[in-house]
Coordinates of C-alpha atoms in Angstrom, one line a residue:
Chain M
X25 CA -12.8 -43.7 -34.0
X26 CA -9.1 -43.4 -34.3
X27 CA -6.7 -43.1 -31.1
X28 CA -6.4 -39.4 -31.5
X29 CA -10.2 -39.1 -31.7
X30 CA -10.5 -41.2 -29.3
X31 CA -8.3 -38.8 -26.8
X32 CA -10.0 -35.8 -27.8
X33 CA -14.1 -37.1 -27.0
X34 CA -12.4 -38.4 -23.7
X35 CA -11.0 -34.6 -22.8
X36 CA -14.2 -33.2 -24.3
X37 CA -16.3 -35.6 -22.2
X38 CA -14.0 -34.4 -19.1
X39 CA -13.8 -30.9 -19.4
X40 CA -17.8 -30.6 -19.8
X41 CA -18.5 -32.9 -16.9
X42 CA -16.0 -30.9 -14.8
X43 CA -17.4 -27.9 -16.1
X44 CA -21.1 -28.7 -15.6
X45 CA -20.2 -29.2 -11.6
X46 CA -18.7 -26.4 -11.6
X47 CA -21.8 -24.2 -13.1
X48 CA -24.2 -26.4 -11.4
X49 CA -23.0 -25.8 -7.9
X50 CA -23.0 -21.6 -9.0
X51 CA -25.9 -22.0 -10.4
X52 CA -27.7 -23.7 -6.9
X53 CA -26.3 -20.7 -5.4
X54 CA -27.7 -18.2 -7.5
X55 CA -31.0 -19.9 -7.5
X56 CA -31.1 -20.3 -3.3
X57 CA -29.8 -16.6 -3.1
X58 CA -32.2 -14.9 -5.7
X59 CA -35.5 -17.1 -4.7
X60 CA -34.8 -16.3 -1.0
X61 CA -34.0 -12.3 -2.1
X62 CA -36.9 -12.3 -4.5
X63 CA -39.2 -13.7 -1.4
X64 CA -37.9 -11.3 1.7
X65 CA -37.2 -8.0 0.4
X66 CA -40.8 -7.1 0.9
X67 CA -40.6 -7.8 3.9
X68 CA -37.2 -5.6 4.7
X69 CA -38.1 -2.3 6.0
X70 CA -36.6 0.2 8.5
X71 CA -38.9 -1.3 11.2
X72 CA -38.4 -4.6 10.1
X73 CA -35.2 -4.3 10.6
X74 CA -35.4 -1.9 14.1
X75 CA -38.7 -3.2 15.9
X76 CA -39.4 -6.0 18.1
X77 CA -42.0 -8.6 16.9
X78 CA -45.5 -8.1 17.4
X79 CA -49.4 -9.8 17.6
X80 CA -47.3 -13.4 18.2
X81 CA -44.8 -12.6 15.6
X82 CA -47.2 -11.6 12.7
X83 CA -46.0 -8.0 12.4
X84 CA -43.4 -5.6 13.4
X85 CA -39.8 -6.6 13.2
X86 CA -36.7 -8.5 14.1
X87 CA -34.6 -6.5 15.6
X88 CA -33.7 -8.7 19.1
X89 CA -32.9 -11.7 17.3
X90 CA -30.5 -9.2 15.3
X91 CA -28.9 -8.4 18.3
X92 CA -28.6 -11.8 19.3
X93 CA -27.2 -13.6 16.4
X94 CA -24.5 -10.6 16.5
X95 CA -24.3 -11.4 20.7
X96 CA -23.7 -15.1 20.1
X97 CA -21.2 -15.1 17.2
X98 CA -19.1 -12.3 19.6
X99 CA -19.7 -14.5 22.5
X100 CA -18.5 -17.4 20.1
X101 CA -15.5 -15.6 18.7
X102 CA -14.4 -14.6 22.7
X103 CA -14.3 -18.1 23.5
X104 CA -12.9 -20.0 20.9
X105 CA -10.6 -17.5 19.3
X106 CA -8.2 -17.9 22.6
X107 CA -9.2 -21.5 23.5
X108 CA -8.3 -22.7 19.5
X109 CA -5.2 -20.5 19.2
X110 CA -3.8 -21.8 22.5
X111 CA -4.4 -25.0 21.6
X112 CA -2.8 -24.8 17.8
X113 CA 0.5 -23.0 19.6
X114 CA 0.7 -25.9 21.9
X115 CA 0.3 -28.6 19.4
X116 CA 2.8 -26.6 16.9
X117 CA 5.1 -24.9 18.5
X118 CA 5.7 -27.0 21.7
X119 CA 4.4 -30.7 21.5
X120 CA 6.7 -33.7 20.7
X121 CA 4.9 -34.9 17.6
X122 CA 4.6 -38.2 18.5
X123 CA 1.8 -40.7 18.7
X124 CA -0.5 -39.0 21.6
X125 CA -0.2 -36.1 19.2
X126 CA -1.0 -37.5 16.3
X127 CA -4.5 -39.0 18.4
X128 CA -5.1 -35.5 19.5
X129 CA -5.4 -34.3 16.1
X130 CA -7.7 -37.1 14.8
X131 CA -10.0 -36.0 17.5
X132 CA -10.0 -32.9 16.5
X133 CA -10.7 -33.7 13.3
X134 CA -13.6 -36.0 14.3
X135 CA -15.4 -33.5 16.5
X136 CA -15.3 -31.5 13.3
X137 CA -18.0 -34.3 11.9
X138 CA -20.2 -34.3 15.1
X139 CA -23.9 -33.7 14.2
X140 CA -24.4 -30.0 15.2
X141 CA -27.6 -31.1 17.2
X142 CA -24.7 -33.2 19.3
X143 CA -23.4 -30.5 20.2
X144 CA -26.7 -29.0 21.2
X145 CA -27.2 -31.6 23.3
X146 CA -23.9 -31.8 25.1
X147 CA -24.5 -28.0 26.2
X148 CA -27.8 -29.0 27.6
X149 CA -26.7 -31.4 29.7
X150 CA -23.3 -29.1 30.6
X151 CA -23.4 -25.6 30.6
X152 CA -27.5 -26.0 31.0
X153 CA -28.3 -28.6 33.4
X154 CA -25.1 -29.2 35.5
X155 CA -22.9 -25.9 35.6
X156 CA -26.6 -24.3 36.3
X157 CA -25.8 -21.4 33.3
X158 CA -29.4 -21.7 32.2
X159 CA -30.8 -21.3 28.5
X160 CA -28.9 -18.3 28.1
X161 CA -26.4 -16.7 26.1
X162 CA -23.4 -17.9 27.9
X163 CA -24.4 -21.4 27.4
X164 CA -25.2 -20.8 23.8
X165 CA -22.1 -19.1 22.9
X166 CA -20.1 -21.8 25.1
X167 CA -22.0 -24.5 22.9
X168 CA -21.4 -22.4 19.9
X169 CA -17.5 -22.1 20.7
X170 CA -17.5 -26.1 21.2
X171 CA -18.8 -26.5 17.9
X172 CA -16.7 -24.5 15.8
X173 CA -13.4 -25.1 18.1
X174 CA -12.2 -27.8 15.7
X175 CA -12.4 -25.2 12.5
X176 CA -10.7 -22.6 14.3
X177 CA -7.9 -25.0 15.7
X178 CA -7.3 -25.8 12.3
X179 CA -6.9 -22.6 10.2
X180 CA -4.6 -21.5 13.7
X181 CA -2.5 -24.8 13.2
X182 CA -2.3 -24.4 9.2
X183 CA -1.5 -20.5 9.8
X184 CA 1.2 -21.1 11.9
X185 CA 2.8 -23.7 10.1
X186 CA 3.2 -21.4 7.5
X187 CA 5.1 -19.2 9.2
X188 CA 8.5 -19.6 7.7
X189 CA 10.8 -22.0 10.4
X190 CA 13.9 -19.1 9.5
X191 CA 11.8 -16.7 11.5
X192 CA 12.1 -19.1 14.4
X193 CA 15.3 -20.0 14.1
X194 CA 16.4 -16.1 13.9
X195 CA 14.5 -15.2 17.2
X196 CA 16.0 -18.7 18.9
X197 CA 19.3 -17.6 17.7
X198 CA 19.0 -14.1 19.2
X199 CA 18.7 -15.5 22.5
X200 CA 14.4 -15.9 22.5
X201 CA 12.8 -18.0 24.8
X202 CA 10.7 -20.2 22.8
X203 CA 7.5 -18.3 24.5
X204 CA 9.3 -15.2 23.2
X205 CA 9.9 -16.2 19.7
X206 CA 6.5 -17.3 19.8
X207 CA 4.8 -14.0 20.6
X208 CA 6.9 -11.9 19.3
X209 CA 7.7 -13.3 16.2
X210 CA 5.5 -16.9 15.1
X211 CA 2.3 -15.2 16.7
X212 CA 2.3 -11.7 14.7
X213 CA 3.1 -13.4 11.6
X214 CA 0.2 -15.9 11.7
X215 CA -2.2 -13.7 13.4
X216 CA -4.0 -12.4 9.7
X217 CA -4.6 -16.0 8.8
X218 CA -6.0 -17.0 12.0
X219 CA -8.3 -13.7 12.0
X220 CA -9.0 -15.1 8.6
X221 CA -10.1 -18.8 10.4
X222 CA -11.9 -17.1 13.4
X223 CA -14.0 -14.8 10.8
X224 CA -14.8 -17.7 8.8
X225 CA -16.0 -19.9 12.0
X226 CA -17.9 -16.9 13.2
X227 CA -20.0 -17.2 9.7
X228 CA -20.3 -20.8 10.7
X229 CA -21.7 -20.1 14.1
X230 CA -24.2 -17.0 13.5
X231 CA -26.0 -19.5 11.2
X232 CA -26.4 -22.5 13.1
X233 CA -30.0 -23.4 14.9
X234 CA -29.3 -26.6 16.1
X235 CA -26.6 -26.0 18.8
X236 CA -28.8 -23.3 19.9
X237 CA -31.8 -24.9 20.5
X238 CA -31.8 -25.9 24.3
X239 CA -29.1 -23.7 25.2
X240 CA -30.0 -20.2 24.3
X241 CA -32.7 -19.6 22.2
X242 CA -35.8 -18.1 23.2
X243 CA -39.2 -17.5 21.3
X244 CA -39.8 -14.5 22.0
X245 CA -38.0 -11.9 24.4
X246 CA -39.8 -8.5 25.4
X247 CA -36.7 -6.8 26.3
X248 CA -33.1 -7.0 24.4
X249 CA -31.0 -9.3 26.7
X250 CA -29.2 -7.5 29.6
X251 CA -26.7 -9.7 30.8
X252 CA -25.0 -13.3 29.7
X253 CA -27.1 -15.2 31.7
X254 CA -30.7 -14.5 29.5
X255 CA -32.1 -15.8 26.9
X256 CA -31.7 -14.8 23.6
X257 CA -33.3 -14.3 20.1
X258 CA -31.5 -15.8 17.1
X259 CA -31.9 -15.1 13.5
X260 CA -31.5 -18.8 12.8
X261 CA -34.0 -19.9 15.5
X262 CA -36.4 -17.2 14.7
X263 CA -36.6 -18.8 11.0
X264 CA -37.3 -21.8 13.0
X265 CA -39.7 -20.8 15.3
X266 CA -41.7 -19.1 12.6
X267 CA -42.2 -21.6 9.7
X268 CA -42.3 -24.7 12.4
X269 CA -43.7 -23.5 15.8
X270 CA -46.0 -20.8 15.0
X271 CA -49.8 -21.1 14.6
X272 CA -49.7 -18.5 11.5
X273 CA -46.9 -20.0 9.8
X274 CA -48.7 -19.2 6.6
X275 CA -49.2 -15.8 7.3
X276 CA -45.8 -15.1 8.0
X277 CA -43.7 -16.4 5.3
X278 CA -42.9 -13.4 4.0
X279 CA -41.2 -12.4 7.4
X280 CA -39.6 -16.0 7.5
X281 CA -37.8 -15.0 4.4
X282 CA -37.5 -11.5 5.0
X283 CA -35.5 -13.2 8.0
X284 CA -33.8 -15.6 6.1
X285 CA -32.2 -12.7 3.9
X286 CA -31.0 -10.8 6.9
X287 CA -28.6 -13.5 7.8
X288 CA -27.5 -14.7 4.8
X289 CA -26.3 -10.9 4.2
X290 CA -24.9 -11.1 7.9
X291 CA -22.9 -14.1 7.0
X292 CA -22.2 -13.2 3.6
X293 CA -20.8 -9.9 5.2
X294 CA -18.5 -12.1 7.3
X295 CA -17.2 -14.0 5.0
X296 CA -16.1 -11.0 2.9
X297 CA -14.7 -9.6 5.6
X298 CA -12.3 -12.6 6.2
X299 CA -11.8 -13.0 2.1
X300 CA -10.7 -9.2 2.3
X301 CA -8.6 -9.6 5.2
X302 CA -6.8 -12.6 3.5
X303 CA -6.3 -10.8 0.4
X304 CA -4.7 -7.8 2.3
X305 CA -2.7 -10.4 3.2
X306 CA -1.1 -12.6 0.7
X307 CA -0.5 -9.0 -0.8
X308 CA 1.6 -7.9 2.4
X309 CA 3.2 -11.2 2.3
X310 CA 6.9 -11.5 1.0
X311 CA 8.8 -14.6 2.7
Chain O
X16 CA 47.8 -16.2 17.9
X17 CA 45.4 -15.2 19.8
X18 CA 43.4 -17.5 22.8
X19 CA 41.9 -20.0 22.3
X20 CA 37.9 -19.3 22.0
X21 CA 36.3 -22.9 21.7
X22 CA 38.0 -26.3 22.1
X23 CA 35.3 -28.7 21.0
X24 CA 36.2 -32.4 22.2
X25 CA 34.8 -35.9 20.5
X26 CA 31.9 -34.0 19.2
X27 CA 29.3 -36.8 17.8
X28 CA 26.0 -35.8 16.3
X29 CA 23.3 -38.0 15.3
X30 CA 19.7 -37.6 13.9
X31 CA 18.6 -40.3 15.6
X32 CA 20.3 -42.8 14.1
X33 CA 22.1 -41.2 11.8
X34 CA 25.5 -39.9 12.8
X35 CA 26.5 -36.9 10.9
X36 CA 29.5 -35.9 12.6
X37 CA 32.1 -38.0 14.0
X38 CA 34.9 -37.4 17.1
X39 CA 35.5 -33.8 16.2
X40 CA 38.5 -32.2 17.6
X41 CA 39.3 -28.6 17.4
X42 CA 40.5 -25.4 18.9
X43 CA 39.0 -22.1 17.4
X44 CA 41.0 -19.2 18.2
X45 CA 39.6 -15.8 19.2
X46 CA 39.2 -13.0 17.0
X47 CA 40.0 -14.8 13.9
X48 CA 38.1 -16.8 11.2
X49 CA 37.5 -20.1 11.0
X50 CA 36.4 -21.8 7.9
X51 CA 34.7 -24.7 7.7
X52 CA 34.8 -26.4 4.6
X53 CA 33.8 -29.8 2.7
X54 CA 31.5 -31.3 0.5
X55 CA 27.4 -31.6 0.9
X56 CA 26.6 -33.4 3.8
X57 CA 29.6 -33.4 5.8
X58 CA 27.7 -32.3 8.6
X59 CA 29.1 -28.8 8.6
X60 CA 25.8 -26.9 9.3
X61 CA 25.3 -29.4 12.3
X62 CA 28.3 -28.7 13.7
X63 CA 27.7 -25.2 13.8
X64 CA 23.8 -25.8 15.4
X65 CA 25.6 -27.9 18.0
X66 CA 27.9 -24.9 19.1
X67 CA 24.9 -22.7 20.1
X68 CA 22.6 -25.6 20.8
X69 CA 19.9 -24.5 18.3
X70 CA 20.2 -28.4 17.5
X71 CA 18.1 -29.2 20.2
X72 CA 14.7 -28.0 18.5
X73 CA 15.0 -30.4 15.5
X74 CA 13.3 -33.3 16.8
X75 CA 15.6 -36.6 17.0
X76 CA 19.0 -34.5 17.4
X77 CA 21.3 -35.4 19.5
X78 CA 25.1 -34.6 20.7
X79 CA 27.9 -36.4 22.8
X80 CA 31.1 -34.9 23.5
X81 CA 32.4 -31.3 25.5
X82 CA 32.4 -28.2 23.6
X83 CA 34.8 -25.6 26.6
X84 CA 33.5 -22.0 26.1
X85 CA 34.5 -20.0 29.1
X86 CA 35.8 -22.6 31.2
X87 CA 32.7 -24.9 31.6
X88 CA 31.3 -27.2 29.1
X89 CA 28.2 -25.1 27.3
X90 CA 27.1 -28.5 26.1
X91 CA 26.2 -29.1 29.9
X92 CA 22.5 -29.4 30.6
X93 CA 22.9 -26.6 33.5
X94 CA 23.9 -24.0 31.1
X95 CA 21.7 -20.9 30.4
X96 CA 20.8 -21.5 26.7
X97 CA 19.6 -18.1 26.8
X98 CA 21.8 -16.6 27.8
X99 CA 24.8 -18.6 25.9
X100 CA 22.7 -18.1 22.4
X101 CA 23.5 -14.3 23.4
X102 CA 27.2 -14.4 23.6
X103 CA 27.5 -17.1 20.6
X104 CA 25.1 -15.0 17.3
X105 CA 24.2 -17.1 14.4
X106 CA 23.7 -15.7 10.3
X107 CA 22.1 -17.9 8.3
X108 CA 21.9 -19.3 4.6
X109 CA 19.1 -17.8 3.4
X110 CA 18.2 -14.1 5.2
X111 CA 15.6 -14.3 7.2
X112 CA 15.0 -11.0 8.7
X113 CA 11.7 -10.5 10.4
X114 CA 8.7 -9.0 9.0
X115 CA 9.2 -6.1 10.9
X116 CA 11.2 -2.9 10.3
X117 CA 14.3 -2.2 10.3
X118 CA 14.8 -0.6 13.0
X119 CA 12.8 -3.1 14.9
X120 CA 14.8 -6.4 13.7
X121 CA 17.8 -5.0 15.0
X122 CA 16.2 -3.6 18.2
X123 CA 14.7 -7.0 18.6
X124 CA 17.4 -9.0 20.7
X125 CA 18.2 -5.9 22.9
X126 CA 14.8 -5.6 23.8
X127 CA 14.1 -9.2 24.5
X128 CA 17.5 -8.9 26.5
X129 CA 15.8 -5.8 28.6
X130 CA 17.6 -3.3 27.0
X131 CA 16.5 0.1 27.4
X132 CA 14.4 2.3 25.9
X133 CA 16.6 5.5 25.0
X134 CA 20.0 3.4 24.7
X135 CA 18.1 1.4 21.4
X136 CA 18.5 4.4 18.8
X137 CA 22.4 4.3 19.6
X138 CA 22.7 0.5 19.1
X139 CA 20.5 0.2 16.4
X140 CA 23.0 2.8 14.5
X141 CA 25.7 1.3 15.8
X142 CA 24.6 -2.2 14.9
X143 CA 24.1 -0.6 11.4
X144 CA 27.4 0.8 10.5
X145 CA 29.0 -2.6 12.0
X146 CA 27.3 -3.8 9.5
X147 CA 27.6 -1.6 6.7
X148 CA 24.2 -0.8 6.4
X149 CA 23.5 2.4 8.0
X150 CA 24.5 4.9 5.1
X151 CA 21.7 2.8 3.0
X152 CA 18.8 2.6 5.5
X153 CA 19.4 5.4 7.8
X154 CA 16.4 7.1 6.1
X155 CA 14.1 4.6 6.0
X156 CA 14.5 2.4 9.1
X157 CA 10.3 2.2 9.8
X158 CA 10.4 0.4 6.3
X159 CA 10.0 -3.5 6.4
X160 CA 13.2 -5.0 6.8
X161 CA 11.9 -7.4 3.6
X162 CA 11.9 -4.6 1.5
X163 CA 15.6 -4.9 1.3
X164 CA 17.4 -6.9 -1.3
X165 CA 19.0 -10.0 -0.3
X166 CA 22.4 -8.7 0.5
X167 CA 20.7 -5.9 2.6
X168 CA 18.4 -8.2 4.0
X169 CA 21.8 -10.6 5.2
X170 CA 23.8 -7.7 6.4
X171 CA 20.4 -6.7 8.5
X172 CA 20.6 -10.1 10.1
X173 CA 24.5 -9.6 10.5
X174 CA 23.7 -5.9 12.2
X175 CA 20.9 -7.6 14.5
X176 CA 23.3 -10.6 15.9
X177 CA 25.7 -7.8 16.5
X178 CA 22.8 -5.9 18.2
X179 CA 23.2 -8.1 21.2
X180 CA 27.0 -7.9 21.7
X181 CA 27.7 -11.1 20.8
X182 CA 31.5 -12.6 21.4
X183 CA 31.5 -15.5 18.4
X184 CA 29.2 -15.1 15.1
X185 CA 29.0 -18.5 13.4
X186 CA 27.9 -17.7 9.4
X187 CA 26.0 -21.0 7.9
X188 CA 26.8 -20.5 4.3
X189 CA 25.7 -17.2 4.5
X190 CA 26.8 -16.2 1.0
X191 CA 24.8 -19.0 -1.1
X192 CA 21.8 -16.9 -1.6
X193 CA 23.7 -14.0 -3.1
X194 CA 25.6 -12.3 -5.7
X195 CA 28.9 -12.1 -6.5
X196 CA 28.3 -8.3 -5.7
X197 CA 26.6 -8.5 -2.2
X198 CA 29.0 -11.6 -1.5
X199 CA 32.3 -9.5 -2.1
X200 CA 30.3 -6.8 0.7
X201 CA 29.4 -9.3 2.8
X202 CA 33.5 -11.4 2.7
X203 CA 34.6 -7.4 3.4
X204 CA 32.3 -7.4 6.5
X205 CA 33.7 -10.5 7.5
X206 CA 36.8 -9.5 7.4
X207 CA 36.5 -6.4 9.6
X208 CA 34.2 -8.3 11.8
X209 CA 37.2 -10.0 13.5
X210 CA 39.0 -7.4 15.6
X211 CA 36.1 -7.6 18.0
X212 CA 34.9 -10.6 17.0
X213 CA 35.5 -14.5 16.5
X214 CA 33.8 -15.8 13.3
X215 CA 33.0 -19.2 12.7
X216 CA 31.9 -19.9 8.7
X217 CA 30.8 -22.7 6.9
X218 CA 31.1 -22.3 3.4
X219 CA 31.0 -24.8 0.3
X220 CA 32.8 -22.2 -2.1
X221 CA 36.6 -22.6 -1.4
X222 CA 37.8 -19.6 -2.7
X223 CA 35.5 -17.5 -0.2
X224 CA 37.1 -19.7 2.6
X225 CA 40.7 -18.9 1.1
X226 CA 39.7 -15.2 1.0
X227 CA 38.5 -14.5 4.4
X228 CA 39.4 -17.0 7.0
X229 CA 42.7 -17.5 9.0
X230 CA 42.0 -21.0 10.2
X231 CA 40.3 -24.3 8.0
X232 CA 39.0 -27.2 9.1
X233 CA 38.3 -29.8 6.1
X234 CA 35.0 -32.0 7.1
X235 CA 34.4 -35.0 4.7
X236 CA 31.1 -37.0 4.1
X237 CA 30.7 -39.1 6.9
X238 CA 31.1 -36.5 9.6
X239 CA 34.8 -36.2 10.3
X240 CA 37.1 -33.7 10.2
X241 CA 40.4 -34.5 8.2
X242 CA 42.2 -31.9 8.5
X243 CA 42.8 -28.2 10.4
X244 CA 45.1 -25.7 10.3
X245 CA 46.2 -22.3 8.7
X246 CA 44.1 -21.7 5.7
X247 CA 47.3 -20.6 3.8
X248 CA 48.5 -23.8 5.0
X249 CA 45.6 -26.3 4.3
X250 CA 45.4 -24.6 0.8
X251 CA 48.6 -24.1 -0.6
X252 CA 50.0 -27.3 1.2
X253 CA 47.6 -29.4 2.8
X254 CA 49.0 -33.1 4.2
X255 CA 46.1 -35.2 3.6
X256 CA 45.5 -36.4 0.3
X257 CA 41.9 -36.2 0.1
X258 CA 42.1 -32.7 1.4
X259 CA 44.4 -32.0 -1.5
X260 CA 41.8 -33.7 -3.4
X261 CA 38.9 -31.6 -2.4
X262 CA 40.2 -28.3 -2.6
X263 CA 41.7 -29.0 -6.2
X264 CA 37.9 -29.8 -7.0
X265 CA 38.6 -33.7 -7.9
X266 CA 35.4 -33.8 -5.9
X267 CA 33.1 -32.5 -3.8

């Protein structure tokens, strides 16, 4: 082989390796999407979708754990939507960005890698066992919030930062308090991208089991829960509970996947959401 | 001659250890313009972010020196930056009106300032025809003030500093985004602007400093000021050499 040959099998060999990753990841999808559709429509009906689970989870339907996945990811959002924001202003818009600043946001960063089953833990021993909140859904959607806090800090930090400095300047220059110019003029600007960030987190959050666990799951609830200190169903857990716990885990694997499609259309629907919002977005967008 | 506005004493500024501008004397009269010219980097923007103190949210900036606005020393740490930044308006290089409407980015300092309600509509029209705008957007002030082009969108941000009743404007180059079109509009404004106002400009085109300004003070690299006087004066005859140099474009 010649040097120009020799360039050309080198960017052939690249462009099909980079394309085969590519296609391979979409194809993984396609394949955990259609196996998991293919083995839970069945089991999607009106009551699957609108009853409570009956004969120890064998028959009837879903509906609590529903209600609490969509509980805990609002709880969730409630929490750490303010909490993140709040904390992105302040290390933006007001911090001296020095070193302490700098170790703040490694932190932040690192509780992003915890082990979700950390987190679990930690809201045992916290919200649980010492502030006395119970396995509940306050405790859940306080672990919850904890656990996505770091994603939602981020997209708030990164949304602000792309606010254009000029619009701060402008508001300073006007005579704006540096609160003022915050909320009236940094804040509104940023606030689609870190809808965006909170919508994505949320996603995060309805689908985790492991935070959950000891802090607000429960097996099986006869009634839907009627205030934030009870235990709740989740979607997640419910998989869980079926294909792990259960005595007819063979019997019910339909369910477990009729399940298992639920809340991968619930997150799915989340996500689009936020990929809609952002769109809207970057098309509204002109600085 | 009218009285003197600002007397600015041994100004020194420094990013950190920088020192951009160096012992800077001057008097700025009221109700005239004052150009301030001189090449890149003369530290002509920073002198003007020191006279409203918006300076002091770029992180390592620093002034020494007594800037005397209304018989105290606004440079003082005692002083209501607030309430100074109200009295002392600022137009920037590149427009940067906010993405809100029109109406609103002009209402937006008298609001913040407690303004009320029904007395808005009057000096949001007012502010408007100040500023040479209101014949072009009186129909459509609900629209996005960044639908405007960019010689709209500057004379927006001219018609919201005027919003607040501001005494001095300073102008940071606010020409350099334009075109020769919306640049002539906005030297016209200028012009106007300074029977009720004083005007403070820093420009790098010479000609727009001969064509509107009364007064020119010649900053050179290194952060002094060479030379000020009657811009008739400093171009037509200026004493320093350099100056001489500068305006006749043997550098810069």
């Amino acid at each position: 082989m010649n040097r120009v040959q020799r360039r050309r099998f080198a960017q052939a060999t690249a462009f099909a390796l980079l394309a085969f990753a590519t296609f391979l990841i979409l194809a993984i999808m396609v394949g955990i999407i259609s196996f998991v559709a293919s083995q839970g429509i069945g089991a999607i009906s009106w009551e699957f979708l609108t009853a409570f689970p009956r004969s120890g989870m064998t028959e009837g339907g879903i509906f609590p754990a529903i209600v609490g996945t969509f509980y805990l990811a609002m709880g969730t959002t409630l929490i750490s939507l303010p909490l993140g924001v709040f904390a992105a202003i302040y290390l933006v818009e007001y911090s001296y960005q020095g070193r302490l600043i700098r170790l703040i946001r490694i932190g932040i960063n690192n509780l992003a890698g915890v082990p979700s089953i950390v987190f679990g833990l930690f809201g045992l021993a916290l919200f649980v066992r010492h502030l006395g909140l119970g396995v509940s859904l306050l405790s859940g959607s306080l672990t919850l919030a904890f656990f996505v806090l770091p994603l939602v800090i981020r997209a708030s930090e990164e949304a602000l930062l792309a606010v254009p400095q000029g619009f701060r300047e402008g508001a300073l220059a006007l005579g704006a308090t540096k609160w003022q110019s915050v909320y009236t003029v940094v804040l509104p600007t940023a606030v689609p991208a870190i809808l965006t960030g909170g919508i994505l987190a949320l996603g995060i959050a309805a689908g985790q089991t492991a935070p959950i666990i000891f802090t607000a799951a429960a097996f099986f609830t006869p009634r839907l829960p009627d205030s934030i200190f009870s235990p709740i169903m989740a979607l997640p857990f419910h998989i869980y509970v079926m294909a792990s716990e259960s005595a007819h885990f063979a019997v019910t694997r339909h369910l477990q996947f009729g399940t298992a499609l639920v809340l991968l259309a619930i997150v799915f629907g989340i996500n689009i959401t936020a990929i809609i919002i952002r769109s809207q977005m970057r098309k509204r967008r002109r600085w | 001659m009218s009285a003197t506005m600002l007397t600015v004493k041994e100004l020194n500024f420094y990013y950190s250890k920088t020192q951009v501008l160096r012992d800077v004397n001057i008097e700025i009269p009221g109700n005239e313009v004052t150009a301030i010219i001189g090449p890149s980097g003369c530290g002509k923007s920073s002198f003007l972010k020191a006279l409203n103190r918006l300076y002091e949210i770029i992180p390592g900036a620093r002034v020494t020196g007594e800037i005397i606005y209304n018989g105290g020393n606004l440079l003082s740490r005692d002083v209501d930056v607030v309430g100074l930044r109200k009295e002392i308006g600022m137009v920037f290089q590149r427009p940067n009106p906010f993405p809100k409407s029109i109406y609103a980015n002009v209402a937006y300092g008298p609001r913040l300032h407690g303004v009320k309600r029904k007395e808005l509509d009057r000096i949001v029209e007012e502010s408007l025809r100040k500023a040479g705008l209101w014949d072009e957007v009186k129909d459509k002030l609900n629209k996005s003030g960044l639908d405007l082009s960019g010689g709209e969108q500057q004379r927006l941000c001219i018609a919201r500093c005027l919003a607040v009743e501001p005494k001095i404007i300073l102008m940071d180059e606010p020409c350099s985004a334009l075109d020769p079109i919306a640049t002539a509009k906005i030297e016209d404004l200028i012009y106007n602007l300074k029977q009720d106002y004083t005007v403070i400009i820093v420009t790098h085109n010479m000609q727009q400093a001969a064509r509107v300004s009364d007064k020119t003070a010649v900053f050179l690299t290194g952060g002094k000021m060479v030379e000020y006087g009657e811009t008739v004066k400093i171009f037509e005859n200026p004493e320093n050499k350099i100056v001489e140099d500068y305006i006749t474009g043997k550098f810069g």
